[in-house]
Amino acid sequence: MVMTMPRRDLPPPPPPAHLRAWLDDSVVRADRARFLAELGRQELGLGRLLLLWVIAAVVTLGWTCVGLALMSFEQDQRLEDLVGVVYGVLGAGVLVPAGFWFARGVRRDRQVRRLLAAWAATDPDPAADARLRSPGRSLVWLLASCALGAVGLWVSLGAALGARPGAQTYGEVTYLMGMGTILWVTGLLGGAKAVAHYRWAVRAFTPRALLPGSRSASTVPPPHG
């Protein structure tokens, strides 16, 4: 019987080797292909990329409140100081939940990667594995992350290099540099995830005989005797 998977939950881990020996090979291969495809979508799906960007947008919103607080404090007026405190509290109220949200996503990504590695190590199926390397999704993640990182670098470096005494306040420059840093760090995280997943997928789903440094069966010396 094929194992079922709840829509919102992660797939189960593969059964132990001594139990797989009692199961129908075709059923195990079908479960393996189905679960690996689902885990690949959860690892590099468009929804995960959008979620990363949504978290970055929430962090940017929190940092905007912090930047407004810094600019208010620079006015050196009691009313502006009070407004700055309000902005600071709002910024903390946004950044703290965003940090927990990000940490939760990191934990889920670790679970997905562990399940990916566990299922990939069970009974390789070359015909199905060739479709699981996901070069298209990895490329989309990489290009989108590079574009976002480039925008972040442009904003951050532009704020630092274009700052002029009297033209911009320290609060304005700090705010722009922080916002740019959030963008390019988000792009860096996304690009690193795409490259790491693709490199792992190539190693995991390529027959050993085709990997660089491996010897095919025809080059292996025959046993003695």
Short mmCIF file of C-alpha atoms in Angstrom, two decimals:
data_model
loop_
_atom_site.label_atom_id
_atom_site.label_comp_id
_atom_site.label_asym_id
_atom_site.label_seq_id
_atom_site.Cartn_x
_atom_site.Cartn_y
_atom_site.Cartn_z
CA MET A 1 0.00 0.00 0.00
CA VAL A 2 1.39 3.41 -1.00
CA MET A 3 2.04 5.73 1.94
CA THR A 4 -0.11 8.83 2.04
CA MET A 5 1.16 12.29 2.87
CA PRO A 6 -0.84 15.12 4.44
CA ARG A 7 -0.84 18.21 2.26
CA ARG A 8 0.74 20.53 4.82
CA ASP A 9 3.01 18.08 6.60
CA LEU A 10 6.44 16.82 5.65
CA PRO A 11 6.71 13.33 4.17
CA PRO A 12 7.60 10.53 6.57
CA PRO A 13 11.19 9.27 6.72
CA PRO A 14 11.99 6.17 4.68
CA PRO A 15 11.36 2.83 6.39
CA PRO A 16 14.43 1.01 7.72
CA ALA A 17 16.30 -1.26 5.34
CA HIS A 18 15.11 -4.45 7.06
CA LEU A 19 11.50 -3.35 6.56
CA ARG A 20 12.01 -2.26 2.96
CA ALA A 21 13.13 -5.80 2.17
CA TRP A 22 9.57 -6.96 2.91
CA LEU A 23 7.88 -4.26 0.81
CA ASP A 24 7.10 -4.31 -2.88
CA ASP A 25 10.01 -2.69 -4.77
CA SER A 26 7.67 -0.85 -7.13
CA VAL A 27 5.79 0.66 -4.18
CA VAL A 28 9.01 1.79 -2.49
CA ARG A 29 10.26 3.36 -5.72
CA ALA A 30 6.93 5.13 -6.27
CA ASP A 31 6.97 6.52 -2.71
CA ARG A 32 10.60 7.56 -3.10
CA ALA A 33 9.97 9.43 -6.37
CA ARG A 34 6.81 11.09 -5.04
CA PHE A 35 8.32 12.18 -1.74
CA LEU A 36 11.54 13.43 -3.31
CA ALA A 37 9.57 15.50 -5.82
CA GLU A 38 7.47 17.00 -3.02
CA LEU A 39 10.52 17.69 -0.84
CA GLY A 40 12.27 19.32 -3.79
CA ARG A 41 9.30 21.67 -4.24
CA GLN A 42 9.35 22.48 -0.54
CA GLU A 43 13.08 23.15 -0.69
CA LEU A 44 13.19 25.29 -3.85
CA GLY A 45 9.59 25.95 -4.78
CA LEU A 46 8.37 29.38 -5.80
CA GLY A 47 6.42 29.57 -2.56
CA ARG A 48 9.60 29.21 -0.51
CA LEU A 49 11.27 31.99 -2.49
CA LEU A 50 8.28 34.27 -1.98
CA LEU A 51 8.26 33.39 1.72
CA LEU A 52 11.92 34.39 2.02
CA TRP A 53 11.15 37.69 0.34
CA VAL A 54 8.09 38.26 2.53
CA ILE A 55 10.24 37.79 5.63
CA ALA A 56 12.77 40.24 4.16
CA ALA A 57 9.94 42.71 3.51
CA VAL A 58 8.75 42.40 7.12
CA VAL A 59 12.32 42.94 8.37
CA THR A 60 12.58 45.97 6.06
CA LEU A 61 9.36 47.35 7.55
CA GLY A 62 10.75 46.89 11.05
CA TRP A 63 14.02 48.52 10.05
CA THR A 64 12.07 51.44 8.55
CA CYS A 65 10.51 52.06 11.95
CA VAL A 66 13.96 51.94 13.53
CA GLY A 67 15.27 54.36 10.91
CA LEU A 68 12.43 56.77 11.58
CA ALA A 69 13.23 56.52 15.29
CA LEU A 70 16.88 57.41 14.64
CA MET A 71 15.90 60.37 12.48
CA SER A 72 13.45 61.55 15.14
CA PHE A 73 16.10 61.42 17.86
CA GLU A 74 18.39 63.56 15.70
CA GLN A 75 15.88 66.43 15.89
CA ASP A 76 16.81 66.84 19.56
CA GLN A 77 13.29 67.87 20.56
CA ARG A 78 11.15 66.36 23.29
CA LEU A 79 8.18 65.73 21.05
CA GLU A 80 10.39 64.17 18.38
CA ASP A 81 12.10 62.05 21.02
CA LEU A 82 8.69 60.75 22.09
CA VAL A 83 7.84 59.97 18.46
CA GLY A 84 11.20 58.21 18.13
CA VAL A 85 10.43 56.01 21.14
CA VAL A 86 7.10 55.05 19.56
CA TYR A 87 8.81 54.19 16.27
CA GLY A 88 11.47 52.19 18.13
CA VAL A 89 8.84 50.14 19.96
CA LEU A 90 7.00 49.51 16.69
CA GLY A 91 10.24 48.47 15.02
CA ALA A 92 11.05 46.01 17.79
CA GLY A 93 7.50 44.69 17.64
CA VAL A 94 7.99 43.88 13.96
CA LEU A 95 11.60 42.66 14.01
CA VAL A 96 11.26 40.22 16.91
CA PRO A 97 8.42 38.17 15.37
CA ALA A 98 10.20 38.28 12.01
CA GLY A 99 13.28 36.78 13.70
CA PHE A 100 11.22 33.93 15.15
CA TRP A 101 9.56 33.41 11.79
CA PHE A 102 12.94 33.21 10.08
CA ALA A 103 14.27 30.77 12.69
CA ARG A 104 11.22 28.57 12.20
CA GLY A 105 11.85 28.54 8.46
CA VAL A 106 15.48 27.56 9.03
CA ARG A 107 14.42 24.63 11.22
CA ARG A 108 11.93 23.45 8.60
CA ASP A 109 14.58 23.71 5.86
CA ARG A 110 16.86 21.50 7.94
CA GLN A 111 14.12 18.92 8.30
CA VAL A 112 13.47 19.01 4.56
CA ARG A 113 17.17 18.54 3.78
CA ARG A 114 17.46 15.60 6.19
CA LEU A 115 14.46 13.92 4.59
CA LEU A 116 15.81 14.62 1.11
CA ALA A 117 19.13 13.00 1.98
CA ALA A 118 17.43 10.02 3.64
CA TRP A 119 15.08 9.29 0.73
CA ALA A 120 17.77 9.91 -1.90
CA ALA A 121 19.97 7.26 -0.27
CA THR A 122 17.32 4.55 -0.68
CA ASP A 123 17.31 2.34 -3.78
CA PRO A 124 18.43 4.76 -6.57
CA ASP A 125 16.20 4.88 -9.64
CA PRO A 126 18.24 6.44 -12.50
CA ALA A 127 15.21 6.98 -14.73
CA ALA A 128 13.33 8.94 -12.06
CA ASP A 129 16.38 10.57 -10.48
CA ALA A 130 17.28 12.40 -13.69
CA ARG A 131 14.14 14.52 -13.23
CA LEU A 132 14.87 15.35 -9.59
CA ARG A 133 17.97 17.51 -10.00
CA SER A 134 15.75 20.60 -10.47
CA PRO A 135 18.20 22.75 -12.46
CA GLY A 136 15.37 25.04 -13.54
CA ARG A 137 14.23 25.87 -10.01
CA SER A 138 17.82 26.31 -8.86
CA LEU A 139 18.47 28.71 -11.75
CA VAL A 140 15.34 30.75 -10.99
CA TRP A 141 16.36 31.03 -7.34
CA LEU A 142 19.90 32.00 -8.29
CA LEU A 143 18.94 34.66 -10.84
CA ALA A 144 16.24 36.19 -8.65
CA SER A 145 18.57 36.23 -5.64
CA CYS A 146 21.41 37.79 -7.63
CA ALA A 147 19.07 40.53 -8.87
CA LEU A 148 17.86 41.26 -5.33
CA GLY A 149 21.40 41.21 -3.97
CA ALA A 150 22.56 43.62 -6.70
CA VAL A 151 19.79 46.06 -5.80
CA GLY A 152 20.75 45.79 -2.14
CA LEU A 153 24.41 46.47 -2.85
CA TRP A 154 23.50 49.44 -5.03
CA VAL A 155 21.34 50.94 -2.28
CA SER A 156 23.85 50.28 0.50
CA LEU A 157 26.96 51.43 -1.34
CA GLY A 158 25.13 54.36 -2.90
CA ALA A 159 24.05 55.57 0.53
CA ALA A 160 27.58 55.25 1.92
CA LEU A 161 29.42 56.79 -1.04
CA GLY A 162 26.84 59.49 -1.75
CA ALA A 163 26.56 60.79 1.80
CA ARG A 164 27.49 64.46 2.14
CA PRO A 165 27.71 66.46 5.39
CA GLY A 166 24.67 68.67 5.72
CA ALA A 167 22.81 66.96 2.88
CA GLN A 168 21.91 63.76 4.70
CA THR A 169 21.67 63.03 8.38
CA TYR A 170 23.34 60.09 10.07
CA GLY A 171 19.94 58.55 10.61
CA GLU A 172 19.09 58.71 6.89
CA VAL A 173 22.39 57.15 5.85
CA THR A 174 22.09 54.44 8.50
CA TYR A 175 18.56 53.65 7.39
CA LEU A 176 19.48 53.35 3.70
CA MET A 177 22.58 51.27 4.40
CA GLY A 178 20.59 48.96 6.67
CA MET A 179 17.84 48.52 4.10
CA GLY A 180 20.38 47.73 1.38
CA THR A 181 22.10 45.26 3.68
CA ILE A 182 18.81 43.46 4.31
CA LEU A 183 18.27 43.12 0.57
CA TRP A 184 21.73 41.84 -0.34
CA VAL A 185 21.84 39.44 2.62
CA THR A 186 18.47 38.04 1.50
CA GLY A 187 19.84 37.63 -2.01
CA LEU A 188 22.97 35.99 -0.64
CA LEU A 189 20.93 33.49 1.38
CA GLY A 190 18.75 32.62 -1.60
CA GLY A 191 21.69 32.24 -3.98
CA ALA A 192 23.66 30.10 -1.54
CA LYS A 193 20.63 27.86 -1.01
CA ALA A 194 20.15 27.41 -4.77
CA VAL A 195 23.80 26.53 -5.39
CA ALA A 196 24.01 24.19 -2.40
CA HIS A 197 20.84 22.35 -3.40
CA TYR A 198 21.93 21.93 -7.02
CA ARG A 199 25.38 20.65 -6.05
CA TRP A 200 23.83 18.18 -3.63
CA ALA A 201 21.25 17.05 -6.20
CA VAL A 202 23.92 16.42 -8.84
CA ARG A 203 25.90 14.25 -6.41
CA ALA A 204 22.84 12.47 -5.03
CA PHE A 205 21.00 11.78 -8.29
CA THR A 206 23.89 11.07 -10.67
CA PRO A 207 25.00 7.45 -11.01
CA ARG A 208 28.39 6.98 -9.39
CA ALA A 209 29.86 5.68 -12.62
CA LEU A 210 29.19 9.09 -14.23
CA LEU A 211 30.63 11.23 -11.44
CA PRO A 212 34.09 12.79 -11.98
CA GLY A 213 36.77 10.56 -10.52
CA SER A 214 34.59 7.48 -10.61
CA ARG A 215 35.47 4.45 -12.67
CA SER A 216 32.84 2.83 -14.82
CA ALA A 217 32.16 -0.87 -14.62
CA SER A 218 34.21 -1.51 -17.76
CA THR A 219 37.33 0.02 -16.19
CA VAL A 220 37.14 -1.90 -12.92
CA PRO A 221 39.66 -4.76 -13.00
CA PRO A 222 38.06 -8.19 -12.86
CA PRO A 223 38.39 -10.15 -9.62
CA HIS A 224 41.30 -12.55 -9.35
CA GLY A 225 40.79 -16.27 -9.72
#
